[in-house]
Amino acid sequence: MKWVFAFLLCGVSMGTVQAHNHAHSHGAGHEAAAPAATDEWVDGEVRKLELAAGKVQLKHGPIKHMDMPPMTMVFHVKEPALLNGLQVGDKLKFRVVREGGKFMVTEIQR
């Protein structure tokens, strides 16, 4: 009887490990993980500011760590204060990560 209990207990443990590994091998939970920080600065130019929404439209150079070519697109900002003092036409450098499915500017250098 002891071996039956040990066998069942082992099976439950293995099932938990297999379910955990299956979830990770199919991408589950990766969106919730914090993105890796990058030291890459990207060249950009302000095209539009949406201060209340915490967004900025930038014409930018290549973003190598995201394998993204130069283009113009809207970014969210990590801290709305990053947009203080910016004006359309300003040239800048910025750092960006992907968080929760959004492209998020984390730093700006004027």
PDB file of N, CA, C and O in Angstrom, residues 44-88:
ATOM      1  N   GLY A  44      16.088  60.403 -32.386  1.00  0.00           N
ATOM      2  CA  GLY A  44      14.704  60.665 -32.736  1.00  0.00           C
ATOM      3  C   GLY A  44      14.417  62.140 -32.899  1.00  0.00           C
ATOM      4  O   GLY A  44      15.224  62.991 -32.531  1.00  0.00           O
ATOM      5  N   GLU A  45      13.249  62.420 -33.471  1.00  0.00           N
ATOM      6  CA  GLU A  45      12.756  63.783 -33.634  1.00  0.00           C
ATOM      7  C   GLU A  45      11.282  63.797 -33.267  1.00  0.00           C
ATOM      8  O   GLU A  45      10.504  62.956 -33.741  1.00  0.00           O
ATOM      9  N   VAL A  46      10.890  64.741 -32.418  1.00  0.00           N
ATOM     10  CA  VAL A  46       9.504  64.841 -31.967  1.00  0.00           C
ATOM     11  C   VAL A  46       8.621  65.302 -33.120  1.00  0.00           C
ATOM     12  O   VAL A  46       8.885  66.331 -33.744  1.00  0.00           O
ATOM     13  N   ARG A  47       7.575  64.540 -33.397  1.00  0.00           N
ATOM     14  CA  ARG A  47       6.620  64.893 -34.440  1.00  0.00           C
ATOM     15  C   ARG A  47       5.285  65.333 -33.861  1.00  0.00           C
ATOM     16  O   ARG A  47       4.584  66.143 -34.447  1.00  0.00           O
ATOM     17  N   LYS A  48       4.919  64.771 -32.685  1.00  0.00           N
ATOM     18  CA  LYS A  48       3.645  65.118 -32.059  1.00  0.00           C
ATOM     19  C   LYS A  48       3.738  64.772 -30.577  1.00  0.00           C
ATOM     20  O   LYS A  48       4.337  63.770 -30.210  1.00  0.00           O
ATOM     21  N   LEU A  49       3.132  65.616 -29.738  1.00  0.00           N
ATOM     22  CA  LEU A  49       3.094  65.383 -28.297  1.00  0.00           C
ATOM     23  C   LEU A  49       1.655  65.187 -27.844  1.00  0.00           C
ATOM     24  O   LEU A  49       0.772  65.936 -28.246  1.00  0.00           O
ATOM     25  N   GLU A  50       1.428  64.187 -27.030  1.00  0.00           N
ATOM     26  CA  GLU A  50       0.132  63.951 -26.406  1.00  0.00           C
ATOM     27  C   GLU A  50       0.372  63.900 -24.901  1.00  0.00           C
ATOM     28  O   GLU A  50       0.432  62.823 -24.300  1.00  0.00           O
ATOM     29  N   LEU A  51       0.527  65.081 -24.297  1.00  0.00           N
ATOM     30  CA  LEU A  51       0.920  65.176 -22.893  1.00  0.00           C
ATOM     31  C   LEU A  51      -0.064  64.478 -21.957  1.00  0.00           C
ATOM     32  O   LEU A  51       0.342  63.715 -21.075  1.00  0.00           O
ATOM     33  N   ALA A  52      -1.360  64.722 -22.131  1.00  0.00           N
ATOM     34  CA  ALA A  52      -2.369  64.133 -21.243  1.00  0.00           C
ATOM     35  C   ALA A  52      -2.376  62.610 -21.321  1.00  0.00           C
ATOM     36  O   ALA A  52      -2.625  61.924 -20.332  1.00  0.00           O
ATOM     37  N   ALA A  53      -2.083  62.072 -22.485  1.00  0.00           N
ATOM     38  CA  ALA A  53      -2.084  60.621 -22.681  1.00  0.00           C
ATOM     39  C   ALA A  53      -0.733  59.981 -22.361  1.00  0.00           C
ATOM     40  O   ALA A  53      -0.610  58.758 -22.342  1.00  0.00           O
ATOM     41  N   GLY A  54       0.305  60.807 -22.150  1.00  0.00           N
ATOM     42  CA  GLY A  54       1.634  60.270 -21.885  1.00  0.00           C
ATOM     43  C   GLY A  54       2.227  59.582 -23.095  1.00  0.00           C
ATOM     44  O   GLY A  54       2.869  58.543 -22.979  1.00  0.00           O
ATOM     45  N   LYS A  55       2.032  60.205 -24.274  1.00  0.00           N
ATOM     46  CA  LYS A  55       2.530  59.629 -25.522  1.00  0.00           C
ATOM     47  C   LYS A  55       3.285  60.679 -26.319  1.00  0.00           C
ATOM     48  O   LYS A  55       3.033  61.874 -26.188  1.00  0.00           O
ATOM     49  N   VAL A  56       4.183  60.189 -27.149  1.00  0.00           N
ATOM     50  CA  VAL A  56       4.940  61.060 -28.042  1.00  0.00           C
ATOM     51  C   VAL A  56       5.129  60.333 -29.374  1.00  0.00           C
ATOM     52  O   VAL A  56       5.403  59.134 -29.402  1.00  0.00           O
ATOM     53  N   GLN A  57       4.925  61.065 -30.466  1.00  0.00           N
ATOM     54  CA  GLN A  57       5.193  60.501 -31.786  1.00  0.00           C
ATOM     55  C   GLN A  57       6.602  60.919 -32.170  1.00  0.00           C
ATOM     56  O   GLN A  57       6.931  62.104 -32.150  1.00  0.00           O
ATOM     57  N   LEU A  58       7.436  59.928 -32.491  1.00  0.00           N
ATOM     58  CA  LEU A  58       8.825  60.188 -32.837  1.00  0.00           C
ATOM     59  C   LEU A  58       9.162  59.607 -34.202  1.00  0.00           C
ATOM     60  O   LEU A  58       8.749  58.494 -34.533  1.00  0.00           O
ATOM     61  N   LYS A  59       9.909  60.392 -34.971  1.00  0.00           N
ATOM     62  CA  LYS A  59      10.572  59.859 -36.164  1.00  0.00           C
ATOM     63  C   LYS A  59      11.914  59.384 -35.628  1.00  0.00           C
ATOM     64  O   LYS A  59      12.670  60.165 -35.049  1.00  0.00           O
ATOM     65  N   HIS A  60      12.192  58.088 -35.783  1.00  0.00           N
ATOM     66  CA  HIS A  60      13.389  57.556 -35.142  1.00  0.00           C
ATOM     67  C   HIS A  60      14.267  56.774 -36.106  1.00  0.00           C
ATOM     68  O   HIS A  60      13.822  56.310 -37.157  1.00  0.00           O
ATOM     69  N   GLY A  61      15.518  56.637 -35.694  1.00  0.00           N
ATOM     70  CA  GLY A  61      16.471  55.803 -36.415  1.00  0.00           C
ATOM     71  C   GLY A  61      16.232  54.349 -36.060  1.00  0.00           C
ATOM     72  O   GLY A  61      15.276  54.013 -35.358  1.00  0.00           O
ATOM     73  N   PRO A  62      17.101  53.459 -36.536  1.00  0.00           N
ATOM     74  CA  PRO A  62      16.924  52.043 -36.251  1.00  0.00           C
ATOM     75  C   PRO A  62      17.007  51.765 -34.749  1.00  0.00           C
ATOM     76  O   PRO A  62      17.798  52.385 -34.043  1.00  0.00           O
ATOM     77  N   ILE A  63      16.161  50.860 -34.296  1.00  0.00           N
ATOM     78  CA  ILE A  63      16.198  50.405 -32.904  1.00  0.00           C
ATOM     79  C   ILE A  63      16.716  48.966 -32.966  1.00  0.00           C
ATOM     80  O   ILE A  63      15.961  48.018 -33.163  1.00  0.00           O
ATOM     81  N   LYS A  64      18.010  48.837 -32.830  1.00  0.00           N
ATOM     82  CA  LYS A  64      18.684  47.560 -33.077  1.00  0.00           C
ATOM     83  C   LYS A  64      18.218  46.450 -32.140  1.00  0.00           C
ATOM     84  O   LYS A  64      18.003  45.326 -32.586  1.00  0.00           O
ATOM     85  N   HIS A  65      18.067  46.746 -30.838  1.00  0.00           N
ATOM     86  CA  HIS A  65      17.704  45.688 -29.897  1.00  0.00           C
ATOM     87  C   HIS A  65      16.272  45.185 -30.097  1.00  0.00           C
ATOM     88  O   HIS A  65      15.890  44.167 -29.533  1.00  0.00           O
ATOM     89  N   MET A  66      15.492  45.880 -30.909  1.00  0.00           N
ATOM     90  CA  MET A  66      14.131  45.438 -31.233  1.00  0.00           C
ATOM     91  C   MET A  66      14.021  45.048 -32.702  1.00  0.00           C
ATOM     92  O   MET A  66      12.933  44.774 -33.185  1.00  0.00           O
ATOM     93  N   ASP A  67      15.150  45.070 -33.398  1.00  0.00           N
ATOM     94  CA  ASP A  67      15.194  44.736 -34.823  1.00  0.00           C
ATOM     95  C   ASP A  67      14.167  45.559 -35.602  1.00  0.00           C
ATOM     96  O   ASP A  67      13.423  45.047 -36.427  1.00  0.00           O
ATOM     97  N   MET A  68      14.124  46.874 -35.306  1.00  0.00           N
ATOM     98  CA  MET A  68      13.143  47.771 -35.906  1.00  0.00           C
ATOM     99  C   MET A  68      13.845  48.782 -36.818  1.00  0.00           C
ATOM    100  O   MET A  68      14.790  49.443 -36.399  1.00  0.00           O
ATOM    101  N   PRO A  69      13.391  48.917 -38.049  1.00  0.00           N
ATOM    102  CA  PRO A  69      14.001  49.890 -38.964  1.00  0.00           C
ATOM    103  C   PRO A  69      13.559  51.316 -38.614  1.00  0.00           C
ATOM    104  O   PRO A  69      12.619  51.503 -37.829  1.00  0.00           O
ATOM    105  N   PRO A  70      14.188  52.328 -39.209  1.00  0.00           N
ATOM    106  CA  PRO A  70      13.747  53.708 -38.990  1.00  0.00           C
ATOM    107  C   PRO A  70      12.303  53.883 -39.444  1.00  0.00           C
ATOM    108  O   PRO A  70      11.887  53.309 -40.451  1.00  0.00           O
ATOM    109  N   MET A  71      11.537  54.656 -38.684  1.00  0.00           N
ATOM    110  CA  MET A  71      10.142  54.946 -39.020  1.00  0.00           C
ATOM    111  C   MET A  71       9.622  56.031 -38.093  1.00  0.00           C
ATOM    112  O   MET A  71      10.332  56.508 -37.225  1.00  0.00           O
ATOM    113  N   THR A  72       8.379  56.409 -38.283  1.00  0.00           N
ATOM    114  CA  THR A  72       7.695  57.343 -37.390  1.00  0.00           C
ATOM    115  C   THR A  72       6.580  56.577 -36.701  1.00  0.00           C
ATOM    116  O   THR A  72       5.790  55.903 -37.360  1.00  0.00           O
ATOM    117  N   MET A  73       6.550  56.654 -35.362  1.00  0.00           N
ATOM    118  CA  MET A  73       5.528  55.927 -34.608  1.00  0.00           C
ATOM    119  C   MET A  73       5.285  56.577 -33.254  1.00  0.00           C
ATOM    120  O   MET A  73       6.060  57.418 -32.804  1.00  0.00           O
ATOM    121  N   VAL A  74       4.206  56.177 -32.615  1.00  0.00           N
ATOM    122  CA  VAL A  74       3.833  56.696 -31.301  1.00  0.00           C
ATOM    123  C   VAL A  74       4.401  55.778 -30.220  1.00  0.00           C
ATOM    124  O   VAL A  74       4.305  54.560 -30.313  1.00  0.00           O
ATOM    125  N   PHE A  75       4.981  56.391 -29.201  1.00  0.00           N
ATOM    126  CA  PHE A  75       5.517  55.684 -28.045  1.00  0.00           C
ATOM    127  C   PHE A  75       4.805  56.165 -26.788  1.00  0.00           C
ATOM    128  O   PHE A  75       4.463  57.338 -26.670  1.00  0.00           O
ATOM    129  N   HIS A  76       4.631  55.281 -25.836  1.00  0.00           N
ATOM    130  CA  HIS A  76       4.201  55.657 -24.490  1.00  0.00           C
ATOM    131  C   HIS A  76       5.459  56.072 -23.733  1.00  0.00           C
ATOM    132  O   HIS A  76       6.559  55.662 -24.094  1.00  0.00           O
ATOM    133  N   VAL A  77       5.294  56.868 -22.688  1.00  0.00           N
ATOM    134  CA  VAL A  77       6.442  57.239 -21.862  1.00  0.00           C
ATOM    135  C   VAL A  77       6.258  56.660 -20.471  1.00  0.00           C
ATOM    136  O   VAL A  77       5.141  56.615 -19.945  1.00  0.00           O
ATOM    137  N   LYS A  78       7.345  56.185 -19.896  1.00  0.00           N
ATOM    138  CA  LYS A  78       7.320  55.582 -18.559  1.00  0.00           C
ATOM    139  C   LYS A  78       6.868  56.600 -17.526  1.00  0.00           C
ATOM    140  O   LYS A  78       6.076  56.280 -16.656  1.00  0.00           O
ATOM    141  N   GLU A  79       7.377  57.820 -17.646  1.00  0.00           N
ATOM    142  CA  GLU A  79       7.042  58.910 -16.727  1.00  0.00           C
ATOM    143  C   GLU A  79       6.590  60.100 -17.565  1.00  0.00           C
ATOM    144  O   GLU A  79       7.363  60.590 -18.392  1.00  0.00           O
ATOM    145  N   PRO A  80       5.374  60.603 -17.356  1.00  0.00           N
ATOM    146  CA  PRO A  80       4.905  61.756 -18.137  1.00  0.00           C
ATOM    147  C   PRO A  80       5.838  62.968 -18.061  1.00  0.00           C
ATOM    148  O   PRO A  80       5.924  63.734 -19.003  1.00  0.00           O
ATOM    149  N   ALA A  81       6.580  63.092 -16.976  1.00  0.00           N
ATOM    150  CA  ALA A  81       7.510  64.214 -16.820  1.00  0.00           C
ATOM    151  C   ALA A  81       8.616  64.198 -17.874  1.00  0.00           C
ATOM    152  O   ALA A  81       9.238  65.234 -18.142  1.00  0.00           O
ATOM    153  N   LEU A  82       8.854  63.053 -18.502  1.00  0.00           N
ATOM    154  CA  LEU A  82       9.860  62.987 -19.574  1.00  0.00           C
ATOM    155  C   LEU A  82       9.509  63.912 -20.736  1.00  0.00           C
ATOM    156  O   LEU A  82      10.380  64.348 -21.478  1.00  0.00           O
ATOM    157  N   LEU A  83       8.233  64.216 -20.883  1.00  0.00           N
ATOM    158  CA  LEU A  83       7.787  65.063 -22.001  1.00  0.00           C
ATOM    159  C   LEU A  83       7.856  66.554 -21.693  1.00  0.00           C
ATOM    160  O   LEU A  83       7.713  67.377 -22.596  1.00  0.00           O
ATOM    161  N   ASN A  84       8.077  66.901 -20.426  1.00  0.00           N
ATOM    162  CA  ASN A  84       8.135  68.314 -20.033  1.00  0.00           C
ATOM    163  C   ASN A  84       9.215  69.052 -20.817  1.00  0.00           C
ATOM    164  O   ASN A  84      10.356  68.598 -20.893  1.00  0.00           O
ATOM    165  N   GLY A  85       8.834  70.163 -21.414  1.00  0.00           N
ATOM    166  CA  GLY A  85       9.780  71.009 -22.137  1.00  0.00           C
ATOM    167  C   GLY A  85      10.028  70.599 -23.577  1.00  0.00           C
ATOM    168  O   GLY A  85      10.717  71.310 -24.298  1.00  0.00           O
ATOM    169  N   LEU A  86       9.505  69.448 -23.998  1.00  0.00           N
ATOM    170  CA  LEU A  86       9.688  69.038 -25.395  1.00  0.00           C
ATOM    171  C   LEU A  86       8.760  69.821 -26.309  1.00  0.00           C
ATOM    172  O   LEU A  86       7.659  70.196 -25.913  1.00  0.00           O
ATOM    173  N   GLN A  87       9.214  70.031 -27.526  1.00  0.00           N
ATOM    174  CA  GLN A  87       8.403  70.693 -28.545  1.00  0.00           C
ATOM    175  C   GLN A  87       8.538  69.927 -29.856  1.00  0.00           C
ATOM    176  O   GLN A  87       9.556  69.269 -30.100  1.00  0.00           O
ATOM    177  N   VAL A  88       7.517  70.043 -30.680  1.00  0.00           N
ATOM    178  CA  VAL A  88       7.564  69.424 -32.003  1.00  0.00           C
ATOM    179  C   VAL A  88       8.788  69.955 -32.739  1.00  0.00           C
ATOM    180  O   VAL A  88       9.064  71.152 -32.711  1.00  0.00           O
TER     181      VAL A  88
END
